[in-house]
Each structure stands twice: as structure tokens, then as C-alpha cells.
XYZ file of C-alpha atoms in Angstrom:
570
model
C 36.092 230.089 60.695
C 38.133 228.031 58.797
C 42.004 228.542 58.462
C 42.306 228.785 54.852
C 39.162 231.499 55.245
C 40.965 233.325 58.060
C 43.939 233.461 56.155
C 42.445 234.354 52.816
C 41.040 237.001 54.958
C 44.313 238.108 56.301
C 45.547 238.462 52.407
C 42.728 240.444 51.222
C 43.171 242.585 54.148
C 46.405 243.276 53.197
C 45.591 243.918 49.819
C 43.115 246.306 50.268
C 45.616 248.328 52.428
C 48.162 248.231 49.495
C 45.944 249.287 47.096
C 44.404 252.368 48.622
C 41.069 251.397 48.711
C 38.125 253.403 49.984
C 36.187 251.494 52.491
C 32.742 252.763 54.363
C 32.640 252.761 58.079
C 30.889 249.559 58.274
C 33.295 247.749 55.635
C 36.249 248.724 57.710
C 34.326 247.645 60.816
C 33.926 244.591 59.301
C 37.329 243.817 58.378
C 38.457 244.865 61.655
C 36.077 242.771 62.934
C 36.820 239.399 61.109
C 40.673 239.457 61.565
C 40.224 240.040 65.408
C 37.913 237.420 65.289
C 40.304 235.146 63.633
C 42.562 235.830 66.397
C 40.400 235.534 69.369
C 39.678 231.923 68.178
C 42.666 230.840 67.196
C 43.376 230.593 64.108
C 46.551 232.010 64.163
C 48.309 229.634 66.740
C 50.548 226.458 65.242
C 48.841 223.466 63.894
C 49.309 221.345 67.085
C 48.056 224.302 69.580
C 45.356 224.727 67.393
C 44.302 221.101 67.475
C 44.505 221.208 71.089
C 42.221 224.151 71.107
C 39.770 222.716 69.448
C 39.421 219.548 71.500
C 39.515 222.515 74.758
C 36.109 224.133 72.851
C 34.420 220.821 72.183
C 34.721 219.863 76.016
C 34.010 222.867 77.090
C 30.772 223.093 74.560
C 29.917 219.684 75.859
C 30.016 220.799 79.556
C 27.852 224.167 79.260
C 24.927 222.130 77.173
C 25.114 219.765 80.466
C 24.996 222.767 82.818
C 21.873 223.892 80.521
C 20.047 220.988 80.303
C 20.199 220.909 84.212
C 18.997 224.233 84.240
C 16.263 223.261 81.924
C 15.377 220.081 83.117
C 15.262 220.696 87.112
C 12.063 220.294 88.788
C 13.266 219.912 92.418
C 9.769 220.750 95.179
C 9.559 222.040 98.596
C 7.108 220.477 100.883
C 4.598 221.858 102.995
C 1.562 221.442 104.865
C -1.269 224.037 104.233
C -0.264 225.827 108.033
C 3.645 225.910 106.961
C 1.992 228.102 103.918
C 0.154 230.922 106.167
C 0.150 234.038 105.089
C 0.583 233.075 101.510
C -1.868 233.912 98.654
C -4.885 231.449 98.338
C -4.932 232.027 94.425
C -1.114 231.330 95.071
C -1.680 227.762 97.086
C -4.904 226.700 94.415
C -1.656 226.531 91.980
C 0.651 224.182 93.503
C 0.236 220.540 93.198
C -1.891 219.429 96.314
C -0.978 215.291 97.285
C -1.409 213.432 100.242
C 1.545 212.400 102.464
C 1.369 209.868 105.199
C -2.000 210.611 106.005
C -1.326 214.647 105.693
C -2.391 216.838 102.676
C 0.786 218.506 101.570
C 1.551 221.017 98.710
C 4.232 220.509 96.595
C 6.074 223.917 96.191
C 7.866 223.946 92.658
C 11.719 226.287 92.525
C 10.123 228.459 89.316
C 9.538 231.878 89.962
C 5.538 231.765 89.990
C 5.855 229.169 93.001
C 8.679 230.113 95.192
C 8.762 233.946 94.906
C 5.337 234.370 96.718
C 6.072 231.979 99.092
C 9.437 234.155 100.155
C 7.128 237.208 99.956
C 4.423 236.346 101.539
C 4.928 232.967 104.001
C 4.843 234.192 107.497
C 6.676 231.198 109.515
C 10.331 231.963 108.990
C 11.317 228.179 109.335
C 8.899 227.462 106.310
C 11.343 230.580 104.080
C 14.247 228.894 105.145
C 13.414 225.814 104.281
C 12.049 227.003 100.451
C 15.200 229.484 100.564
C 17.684 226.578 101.251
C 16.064 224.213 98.626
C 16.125 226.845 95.998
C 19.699 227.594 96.674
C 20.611 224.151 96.244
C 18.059 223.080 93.239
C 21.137 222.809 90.831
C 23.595 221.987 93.491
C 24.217 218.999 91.005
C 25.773 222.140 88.362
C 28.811 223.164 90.866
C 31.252 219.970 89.639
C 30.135 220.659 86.016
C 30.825 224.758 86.678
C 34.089 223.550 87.869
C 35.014 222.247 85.157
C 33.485 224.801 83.030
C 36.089 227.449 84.767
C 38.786 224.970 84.245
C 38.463 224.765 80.445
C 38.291 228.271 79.809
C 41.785 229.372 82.050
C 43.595 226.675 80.211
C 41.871 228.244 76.460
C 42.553 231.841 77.716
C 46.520 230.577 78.539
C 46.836 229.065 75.231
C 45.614 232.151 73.597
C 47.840 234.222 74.906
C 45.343 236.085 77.805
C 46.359 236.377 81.333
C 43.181 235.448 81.975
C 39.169 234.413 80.786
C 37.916 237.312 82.149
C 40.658 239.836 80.043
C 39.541 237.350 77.136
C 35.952 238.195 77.525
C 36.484 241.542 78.031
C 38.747 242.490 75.056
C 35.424 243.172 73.118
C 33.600 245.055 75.698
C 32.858 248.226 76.484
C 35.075 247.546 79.734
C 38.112 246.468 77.700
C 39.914 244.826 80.248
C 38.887 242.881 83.356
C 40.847 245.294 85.788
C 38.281 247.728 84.060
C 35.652 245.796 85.942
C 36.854 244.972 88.714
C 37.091 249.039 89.383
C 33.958 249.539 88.510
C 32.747 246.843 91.016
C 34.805 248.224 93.501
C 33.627 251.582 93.141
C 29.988 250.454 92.811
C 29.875 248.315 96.181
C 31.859 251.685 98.084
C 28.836 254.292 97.137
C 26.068 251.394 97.282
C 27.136 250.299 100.883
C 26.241 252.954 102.739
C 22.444 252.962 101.177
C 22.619 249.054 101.656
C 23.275 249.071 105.520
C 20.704 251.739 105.450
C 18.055 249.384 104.017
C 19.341 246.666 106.682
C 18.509 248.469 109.485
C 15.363 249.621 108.720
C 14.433 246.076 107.061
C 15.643 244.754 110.432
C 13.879 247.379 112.696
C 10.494 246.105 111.087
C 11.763 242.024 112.005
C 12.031 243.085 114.922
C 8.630 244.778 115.480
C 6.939 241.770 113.070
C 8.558 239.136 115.667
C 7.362 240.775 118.698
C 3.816 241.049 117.450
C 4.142 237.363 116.875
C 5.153 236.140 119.933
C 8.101 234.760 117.935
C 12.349 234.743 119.413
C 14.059 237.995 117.871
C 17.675 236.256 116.844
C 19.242 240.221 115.966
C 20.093 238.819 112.429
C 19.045 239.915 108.783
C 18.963 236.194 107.102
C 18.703 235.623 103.337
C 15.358 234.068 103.839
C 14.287 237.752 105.354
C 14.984 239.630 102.405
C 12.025 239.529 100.090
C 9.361 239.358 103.083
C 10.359 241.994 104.674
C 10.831 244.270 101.610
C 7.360 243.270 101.003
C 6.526 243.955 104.082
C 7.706 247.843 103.973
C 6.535 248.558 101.181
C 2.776 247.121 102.085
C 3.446 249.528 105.191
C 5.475 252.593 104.164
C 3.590 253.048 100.925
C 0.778 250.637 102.033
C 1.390 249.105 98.761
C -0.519 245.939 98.168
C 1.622 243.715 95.324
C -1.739 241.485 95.274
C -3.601 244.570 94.731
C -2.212 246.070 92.498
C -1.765 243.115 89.782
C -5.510 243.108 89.564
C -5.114 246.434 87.520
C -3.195 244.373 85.113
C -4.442 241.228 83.657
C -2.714 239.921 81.000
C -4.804 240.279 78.454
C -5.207 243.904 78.681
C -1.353 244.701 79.328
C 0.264 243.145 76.424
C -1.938 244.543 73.886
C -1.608 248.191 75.868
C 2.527 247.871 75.396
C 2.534 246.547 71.960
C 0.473 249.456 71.387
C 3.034 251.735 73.190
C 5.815 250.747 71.030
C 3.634 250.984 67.678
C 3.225 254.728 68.323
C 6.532 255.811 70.008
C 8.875 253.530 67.425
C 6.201 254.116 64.019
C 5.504 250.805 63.676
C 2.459 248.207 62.592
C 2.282 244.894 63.179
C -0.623 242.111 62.811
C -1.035 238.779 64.062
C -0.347 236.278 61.424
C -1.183 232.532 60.058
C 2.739 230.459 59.729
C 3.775 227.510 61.634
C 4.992 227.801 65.417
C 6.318 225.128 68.109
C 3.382 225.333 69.909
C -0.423 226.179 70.350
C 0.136 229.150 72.514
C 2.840 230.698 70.305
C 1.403 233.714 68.430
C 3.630 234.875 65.359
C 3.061 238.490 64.293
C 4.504 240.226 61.166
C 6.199 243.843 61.809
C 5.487 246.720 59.088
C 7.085 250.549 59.726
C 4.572 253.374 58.966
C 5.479 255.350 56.508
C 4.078 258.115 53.915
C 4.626 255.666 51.057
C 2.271 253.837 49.160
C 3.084 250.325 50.168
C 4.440 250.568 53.792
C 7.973 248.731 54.297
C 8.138 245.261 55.362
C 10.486 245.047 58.403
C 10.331 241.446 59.339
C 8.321 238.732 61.971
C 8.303 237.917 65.504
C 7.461 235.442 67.858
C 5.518 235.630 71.330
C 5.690 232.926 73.612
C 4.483 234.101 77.136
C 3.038 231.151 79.204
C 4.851 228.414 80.924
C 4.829 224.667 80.314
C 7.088 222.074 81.388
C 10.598 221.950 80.242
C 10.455 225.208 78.409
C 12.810 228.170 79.700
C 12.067 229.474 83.057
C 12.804 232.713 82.943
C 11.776 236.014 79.992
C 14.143 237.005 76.874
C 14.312 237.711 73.421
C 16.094 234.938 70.957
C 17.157 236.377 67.310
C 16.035 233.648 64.927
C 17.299 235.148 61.399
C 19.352 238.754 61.258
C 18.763 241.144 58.853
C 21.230 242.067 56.105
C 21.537 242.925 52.449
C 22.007 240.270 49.739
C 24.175 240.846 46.896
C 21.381 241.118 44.740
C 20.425 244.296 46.935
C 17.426 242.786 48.201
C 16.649 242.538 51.965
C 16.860 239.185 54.336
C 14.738 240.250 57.016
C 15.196 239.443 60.760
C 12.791 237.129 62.458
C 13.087 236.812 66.714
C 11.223 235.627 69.428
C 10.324 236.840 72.885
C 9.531 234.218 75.675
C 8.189 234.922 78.944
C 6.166 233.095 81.782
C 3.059 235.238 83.081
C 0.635 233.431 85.414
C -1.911 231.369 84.040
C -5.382 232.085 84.918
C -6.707 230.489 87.519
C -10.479 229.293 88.410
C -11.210 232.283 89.874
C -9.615 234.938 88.453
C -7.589 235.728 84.872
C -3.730 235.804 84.151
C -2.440 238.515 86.322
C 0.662 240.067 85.975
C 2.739 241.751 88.958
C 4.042 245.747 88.526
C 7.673 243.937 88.036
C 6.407 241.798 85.343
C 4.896 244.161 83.837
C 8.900 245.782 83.953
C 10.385 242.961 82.749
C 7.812 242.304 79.829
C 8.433 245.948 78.875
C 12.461 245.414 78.954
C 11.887 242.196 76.329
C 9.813 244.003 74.138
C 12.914 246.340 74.178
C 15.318 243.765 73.088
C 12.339 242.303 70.455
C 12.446 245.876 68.573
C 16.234 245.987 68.996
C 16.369 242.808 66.949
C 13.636 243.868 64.362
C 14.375 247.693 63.628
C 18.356 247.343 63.273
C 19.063 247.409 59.699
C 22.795 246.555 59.102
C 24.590 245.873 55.683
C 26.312 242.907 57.140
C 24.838 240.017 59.526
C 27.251 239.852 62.046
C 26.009 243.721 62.874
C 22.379 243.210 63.067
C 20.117 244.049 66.403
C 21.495 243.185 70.027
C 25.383 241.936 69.075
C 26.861 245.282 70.479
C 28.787 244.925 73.174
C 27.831 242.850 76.042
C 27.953 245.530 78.438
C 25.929 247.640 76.501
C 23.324 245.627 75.106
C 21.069 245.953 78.692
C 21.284 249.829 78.172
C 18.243 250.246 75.371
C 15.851 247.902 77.642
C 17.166 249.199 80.935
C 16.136 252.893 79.227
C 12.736 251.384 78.231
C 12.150 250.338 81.918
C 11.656 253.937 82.758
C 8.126 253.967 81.128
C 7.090 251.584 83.730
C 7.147 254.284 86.442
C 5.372 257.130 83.825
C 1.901 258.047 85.238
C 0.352 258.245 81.740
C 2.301 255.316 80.663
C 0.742 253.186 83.778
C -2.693 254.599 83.472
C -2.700 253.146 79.516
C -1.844 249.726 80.726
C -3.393 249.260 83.382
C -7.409 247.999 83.943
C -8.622 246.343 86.636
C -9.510 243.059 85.788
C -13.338 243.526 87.385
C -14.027 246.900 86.885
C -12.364 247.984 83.474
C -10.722 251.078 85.407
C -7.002 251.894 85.660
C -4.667 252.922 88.526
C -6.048 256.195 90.420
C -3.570 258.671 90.732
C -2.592 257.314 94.687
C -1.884 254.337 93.436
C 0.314 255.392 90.561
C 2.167 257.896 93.346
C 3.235 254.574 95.250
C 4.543 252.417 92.274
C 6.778 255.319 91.375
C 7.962 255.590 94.986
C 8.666 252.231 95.229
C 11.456 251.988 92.199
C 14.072 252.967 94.778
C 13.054 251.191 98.054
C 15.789 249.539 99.564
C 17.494 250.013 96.156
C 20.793 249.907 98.114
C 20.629 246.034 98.721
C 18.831 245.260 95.698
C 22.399 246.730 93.785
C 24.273 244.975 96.119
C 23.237 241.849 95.265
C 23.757 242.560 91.553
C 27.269 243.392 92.598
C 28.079 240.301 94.312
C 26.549 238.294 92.151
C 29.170 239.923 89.414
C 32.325 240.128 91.590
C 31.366 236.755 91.575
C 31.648 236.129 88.002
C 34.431 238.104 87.739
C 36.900 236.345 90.431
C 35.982 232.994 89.054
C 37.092 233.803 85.904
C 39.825 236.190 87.243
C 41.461 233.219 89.129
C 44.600 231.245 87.919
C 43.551 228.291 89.423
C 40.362 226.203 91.032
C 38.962 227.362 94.198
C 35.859 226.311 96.198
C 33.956 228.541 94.659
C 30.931 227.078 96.678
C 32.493 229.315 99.768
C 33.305 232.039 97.632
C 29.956 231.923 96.785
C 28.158 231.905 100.145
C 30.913 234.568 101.337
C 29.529 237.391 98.469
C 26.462 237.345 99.563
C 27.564 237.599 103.187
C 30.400 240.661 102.558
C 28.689 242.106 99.752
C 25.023 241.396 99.328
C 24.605 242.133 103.409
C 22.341 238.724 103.300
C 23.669 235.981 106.461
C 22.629 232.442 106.031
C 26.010 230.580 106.010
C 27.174 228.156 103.316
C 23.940 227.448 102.432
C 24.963 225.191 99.313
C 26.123 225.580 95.649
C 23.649 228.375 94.657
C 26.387 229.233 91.674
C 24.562 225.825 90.239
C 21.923 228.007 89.429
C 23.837 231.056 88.037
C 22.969 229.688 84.072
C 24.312 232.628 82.890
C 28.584 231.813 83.255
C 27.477 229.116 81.318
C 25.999 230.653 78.207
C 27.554 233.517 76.314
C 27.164 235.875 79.304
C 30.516 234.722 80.962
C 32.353 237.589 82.375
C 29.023 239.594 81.706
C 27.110 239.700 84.855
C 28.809 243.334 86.081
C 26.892 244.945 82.403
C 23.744 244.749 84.354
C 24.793 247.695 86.323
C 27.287 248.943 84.244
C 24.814 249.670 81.111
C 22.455 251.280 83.406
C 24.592 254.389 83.621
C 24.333 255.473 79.995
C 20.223 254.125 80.310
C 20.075 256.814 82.733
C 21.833 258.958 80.735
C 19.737 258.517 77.611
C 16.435 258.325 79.659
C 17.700 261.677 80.932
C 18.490 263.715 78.224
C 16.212 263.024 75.286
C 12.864 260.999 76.922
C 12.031 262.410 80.514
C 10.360 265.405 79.396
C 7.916 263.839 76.827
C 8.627 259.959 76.868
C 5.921 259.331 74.344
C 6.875 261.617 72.010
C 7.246 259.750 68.424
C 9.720 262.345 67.231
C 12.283 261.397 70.306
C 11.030 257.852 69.158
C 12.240 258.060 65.926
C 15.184 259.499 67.130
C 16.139 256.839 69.262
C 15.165 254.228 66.772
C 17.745 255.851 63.736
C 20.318 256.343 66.070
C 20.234 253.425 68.968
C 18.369 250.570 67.606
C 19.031 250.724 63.400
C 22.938 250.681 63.788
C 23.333 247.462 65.578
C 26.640 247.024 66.177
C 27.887 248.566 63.042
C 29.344 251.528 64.829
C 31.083 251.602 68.113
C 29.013 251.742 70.808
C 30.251 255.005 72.347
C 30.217 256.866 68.722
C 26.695 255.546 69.164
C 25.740 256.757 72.087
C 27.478 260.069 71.592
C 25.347 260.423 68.478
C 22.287 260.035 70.039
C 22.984 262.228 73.223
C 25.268 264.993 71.237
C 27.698 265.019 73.499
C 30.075 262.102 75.632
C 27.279 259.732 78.294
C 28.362 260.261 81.793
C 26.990 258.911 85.392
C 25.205 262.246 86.313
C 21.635 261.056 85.983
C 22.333 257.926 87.304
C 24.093 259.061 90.587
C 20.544 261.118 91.206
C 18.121 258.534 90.338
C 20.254 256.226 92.819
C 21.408 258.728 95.596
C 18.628 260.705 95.153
């Protein structure tokens, strides 16, 4: 914004308050909005502190993009020979790049999710998880100078703006309102979730035990980072004897996508085809989004993007980008949104078709969440439209949706086994559900360390090694030993996007997705009435209302932690 706009702004402001004029709800928002805007960026500070504010931003823009392109650009291996890799999937090993070394055939192990995560599942020689846990850790160990710098920039913008800190800057417009807001939630998060976590330690630890002594292999008495995800796997294959290869055979790709698209055509009253139009690549399918309706001609709502498989130098992880919002022209016609979700499902293999995993199949759900979010808002003004509510809110809708992934009708629609057509017998379905909160208590724990974190960094009123108080989180907090084992914040892409200050929403939005889950869907959660419901009053508002008025509309009465304290604690 300009300062001539901001303060042209400023005088119109003050002229419509002289003059008595009648504003709606989301013209007063707006107003509201724009002169607090104004202020957060600056615009009101002398010439000369605004100068130097603007050469602050520019380095500061510079630095994240560098932080970014890291992230996007790394493609850092891990080593092996075929032995190091026993235990691990053989449809897993056919996908990593196979090369001779010094006489020795080797496969190189790549740090994105499809490559490493099995290999921490599944690889049974605990010197061969250290060594891909260590590597991952450190992939972007190159990012922890540029991060410093990063955190530098932003306490001297947050001083010049008059904040005591980034993190009270960030959180100004949150739900949270003020960073001590979040550090008490933190606080009281890691007190109930410890208990549960050390829980999950020793029985994680009891079966390391038992798993070493069957192997002939030195017991050490420690829980190490590298454990973690084997030994959950582990329990779970033996608790529930729940089989993760298994059970993605029930869902190939190519069955599950259509099934959830279909999903959210009848629970949201929507139609959508695929469509001809220009896209950035050949796998890129572009669909066009129309709402049913008893009219003649049904309403246009807009067009979005799916871009699921991975390639090189394309974003590693799944999310939804809006491309165009939706608002009204002064003419009173429509501008309709257009967004994109991306994701990276398997590939198919020589043997056997794109498979998806039960969390994938989560996660893919979540998106799809934050895709309708973007397409069914429908917002006078722009700067309203879809998924710009408040950070530590936006997670809530998609964290909801999540729920459907544990439904036993919902499961039996989407899945079919890639061989025989069939979907998930009822035993099966029993053990997915069971297994949402299996050592749930270190799984939280990690989000919370990973935000405290965030937080302190941004907290701070001067550098630190944050490397250490990185390594000591996950020690205290996330119950996971290992040491310093490098600059794993390197990785942590998020502080240097727009989720700064942000991380702690993960958890924090899940209390009112319990909450809504709760009180309007668990009783019939495909039920297009309830639906509808949540599409008028969650999704079609944006951010045009606050986000409590917002929730309290949908709910009928204030959100509060009660469902979420018994789908945790149980």
C-alpha cells in the first residue's frame, strides 16, 4: 500500500465516521481491516523509518526466497548397499536409483518423503536409520545461516514497528492475539500431553527391547530419534496386526481420488467436470466447479487445478495454492476463484499401480478441504475470499474433514483393492480407526516442540544458537534422544513463508475441529443437509466475519475443548 493510498484511506475513514454513514458488516470489516493494515506495515512511521523499513522487507524478502529455493532445490541421497536396506519394501528399493560403487551395487536413497519414510519404517539395521535419520536432519543444514538471518530481520522490523517482539507482531491478527497467548497454550498442551507421551515411550521401548533380543542385537536402554517411526510401525503391525503395506493395496490411486471427489460432490452439492485450458504440465488436470441447484442453468462457481505426482524440482510436500479470489465487480458481476491442489502420491511401479498409504489418503482428504475452502467462499471483497482467516484457524475446516478418514462407510467407498475390486472388510476398517490415537501422545509432542520452537525464536530479543535449541526440543519436549544431530530447523520451510509464528495453529485449530466434528457431523457425517450447513456458514464467509462469530454461528453456541480432551484422553 502506498502512502498517499493509506492516507487517503485514513481520510475517508474519517469521513465516513463524521457523516453517519451506514456500513454492512463486511464494509466495516473492511475498513477496519485496511487501516490496521496500513499500520502493521508501516505506513504510518516518519519518512526516514519508513525508508529504512522498506530496505528491512526487501532483505528479508530476498533471504526467505533463498531459504525456499534451498528447500526446493535440495536433492541430498543416503547410501546403501541392498543388506543395509533389509527389511524394507522390495516395491520400495525397485524405486530408488540403483548405481554401482567401487565395485558394490548401491542404492541411492533420496530425503523426499516416498524414499526416506519407508526406509525409517521399515529398515531393520538401526545403524542404516541413523544414518538416513542424520542425513535427513541435516539435508538443508546449508538453511540455518540464512534462518539466522531471517530471525534477525524480523526483531529489528518488529522494534521499529513498535512490537516487543515478531512473534506479538504475528500474532496481533490471530486468533491467539498475543504471543504470551501461545506460549500458554503450549505450555498447557505439553503438561496434559506428557504424561500420554512417556506412556507411548515405554511401551515403544518395551517392544526395542524385545525386537533387539530376538535379534541378537546390544539393548543400549535408549529411545533414539531414529526409533520412532519403526517402532510405531512396529506396534501397530503387532497390537492391531496392522499391515501399512497391506492395507494401501485397498487404495490405488486411481480409485481413491475419484471416490473423494465424489464424497465432496454429494456432502458440499457440488458438480464438477474435467476440462480442456492450458496447464504447466502434462499431468496437471484442470476441472471446472458448478453448485447443484434447482435452477435452470446451474451456477458457475469457478476452476481448479490437480497436480498429484512428483517430478523433479516441483514442491515436495501436498497443499492447496489460491490462484484468483473471488469477489464482486462493480458492475455486479462475479470474478470467480481459480486454485490448485498439489500433492505427491507414488507412481506406479512395474509391478503394481500408484498406491496410496491410509495417511495419504488423510492428507489428500485435508487438501481437498482447503481446495473447497478456496472455491465455495463467496466474499464481496478479495481480501476476504476462501482460506485468509486467521492463521490459527485456517487448519480447523481440513483438520474437521480428516475425521471422514476414520468413518467405516466413508473407508469402505474409497477403498478397492487394487487386484480384486473389493474394499476394506469390516476387521480391517476396526484397526484403521484404532490406530488414529496410537502413541498419539508423542506424535503431539512433537507438534509442540516443533512450535515452542517457532515461538522462542521469534520470542527472543536477540540471536541464539538456535541449532541447540533445536536439538534440545526434541530432547525435553518431543521425548526423541539423538544429540545435536545438526541444523534440522534448515528444513523447517515453514518460518520462512507466511507461516512464521504459525506452527502452534496446528494444534491449536484442532480444538474447535473437534468441536465442529462433534456437534453437527458425528452422527450422520454424510448428511448433505449438515453439508450445506457447514458450507453457508464455515466455508462461504471467508474471512469476512470474525472467526469466533463464525464458529459460534455454525455450532449455536461458544466452541470449547470438550470433544477434543475425549478424542485425545480418551
Amino acid at each position: 500500500m502506498r502512502i498517499d493510498v493509506f492516507r487517503a484511506k485514513q481520510s475517508a475513514m474519517e469521513n465516513i465516521m463524521h457523516s453517519g454513514t451506514t456500513l454492512t458488516s463486511e464494509e466495516r470489516r473492511l475498513v477496519d481491516k485496511m487501516m490496521l493494515d496500513g499500520l502493521r506495515a508501516g505506513l504510518a512511521l516518519p519518512g526516514d523509518e519508513r525508508n529504512k523499513l522498506t530496505e528491512l522487507k526487501k532483505e528479508l524478502s530476498q533471504a526467505c526466497i533463498g531459504f525456499n529455493n534451498n528447500c526446493n532445490e535440495e536433492q541430498g541421497v543416503v547410501t546403501f548397499t541392498y543388506e543395509q536396506l533389509g527389511g524394507v519394501p522390495e516395491d520400495v528399493i525397485s524405486g530408488y536409483t540403483k548405481r554401482s560403487q567401487n565395485g558394490t551395487e548401491v542404492y541411492d536413497v533420496t530425503f523426499q518423503w516416498l524414499d526416506i519414510t519407508p526406509l525409517l519404517k521399515f529398515a531393520e539395521n538401526p545403524e542404516t536409520r541413523r544414518i538416513a535419520y542424520c542425513g535427513f536432519e541435516n539435508r538443508l543444514a546449508v538453511n540455518a545461516p540464512i534462518m539466522s538471518r531471517i530471525l534477525d530481520l524480523r526483531r529489528q522490523i518488529a522494534t521499529l514497528l513498535g512490537y516487543p517482539t515478531w512473534a506479538d507482531y504475528v500474532t496481533e491478527v490471530k486468533m491467539a492475539k498475543t504471543a504470551k497467548g501461545v506460549e500458554e497454550f503450549l505450555t498447557d498442551a505439553e503438561r496434559k500431553l506428557r504424561p500420554i507421551g512417556l506412556r507411548d515411550l515405554e511401551t515403544l521401548l518395551a517392544l526395542k527391547r524385545k525386537d533387539h533380543s530376538e535379534m541378537g542385537l546390544p539393548f543400549d536402554g535408549e529411545f533414539w530419534a531414529w526409533d520412532h517411526q519403526y517402532y510405531e510401525r512396529k506396534y501397530l503391525a503387532e497390537s492391531l496386526t496392522l499391515d501399512e503395506e497391506m492395507i494401501k493395496e485397498y487404495f490405488p490411486v486411481a480409485s481413491v481420488v475419484p471416490a473423494i471427489l465424489e464424497i465432496y460432490r454429494e456432502l458440499l452439492g457440488v458438480t464438477f467436470f474435467e476440462t480442456k485450458g492450458e496447464t504447466w504440465h502434462p499431468d496437471v488436470q484442470l476441472y471446472a466447479l458448478w453448485g447443484n441447484s434447482a435452477k435452470e442453468i446451474p451456477e458457475f462457481l469457478g476452476y481448479f487445478y490437480l497436480d498429484i505426482f512428483p517430478r523433479e524440482a516441483k514442491y515436495s510436500h501436498a497443499a492447496v495454492w489460491p490462484l484468483i479470489p473471488g469477489y464482486d465487480r462493480p458492475d455486479s458481476s462475479r470474478n470467480y476463484p481459480v486454485a490448485a491442489m498439489v500433492a505427491n502420491l507414488a507412481r506406479a511401479t512395474p509391478d503394481k499401480p500408484s498406491l496410496m498409504h491410509h495417511a495419504e489418503v488423510v492428507t489428500f482428504f485435508h487438501e481437498m478441504g482447503h481446495l473447497f475452502h478456496e472455491l465455495l467462499s463467496r466474499t464481496r471483497f478479495s481480501c476476504f475470499h476462501g482460506t485468509t482467516v486467521a492463521g490459527d484457524f485456517m487448519e480447523a475446516p481440513s483438520q474437521m474433514l480428516e475425521n471422514w478418514c476414520y468413518e467405516p462407510k466413508v473407508l469402505e467407498r474409497m477403498s478397492s483393492h487394487y487386484r480384486t475390486g473389493k474394499p476394506l472388510d469390516d476387521g480391517l476398517v476396526e484397526k484403521i480407526v484404532k490406530s488414529r490415537y496410537v502413541n498419539v501422545g508423542l506424535f503431539y509432542l512433537t507438534q509442540v516442540s516443533w512450535s515452542m520452537f517457532d515461538l522462542e525464536v521469534h520470542a527472543c530479543q536477540e540471536t541464539m544458537d538456535y541449532t541447540k535449541l533445536w536439538n534440545e526440543l526434541r530432547e525435553s519436549t518431543a521425548l526423541l534422544k539423538g544429540g545435536n544431530l545438526g541444523a534440522g530447523q534448515g528444513a523447517l520451510r515453514a518460518l520462512a513463508g507466511d507461516y512464521d509464528v504459525g506452527l502452534y495453529g496446528y494444534l491449536y485449530s484442532l480444538v474447535f475441529a473437534a468441536d465442529m466434528y462433534a456437534a453437527v457431523f458425528r452422527d450422520d457425517p454424510l448428511d448433505p443437509a449438515r453439508g450445506m450447513l457447514y458450507r453457508e456458514k464455515v466455508l462461504r464467509p471467508g474471512s469476512s466475519k470474525d472467526e469466533m462469530d463464525l464458529l459460534k454461528d455454525f455450532l449455536g453456541r461458544e466452541p470449547n475443548s470438550e470433544a477434543f480432551a475425549r478424542q485425545l484422553f480418551g
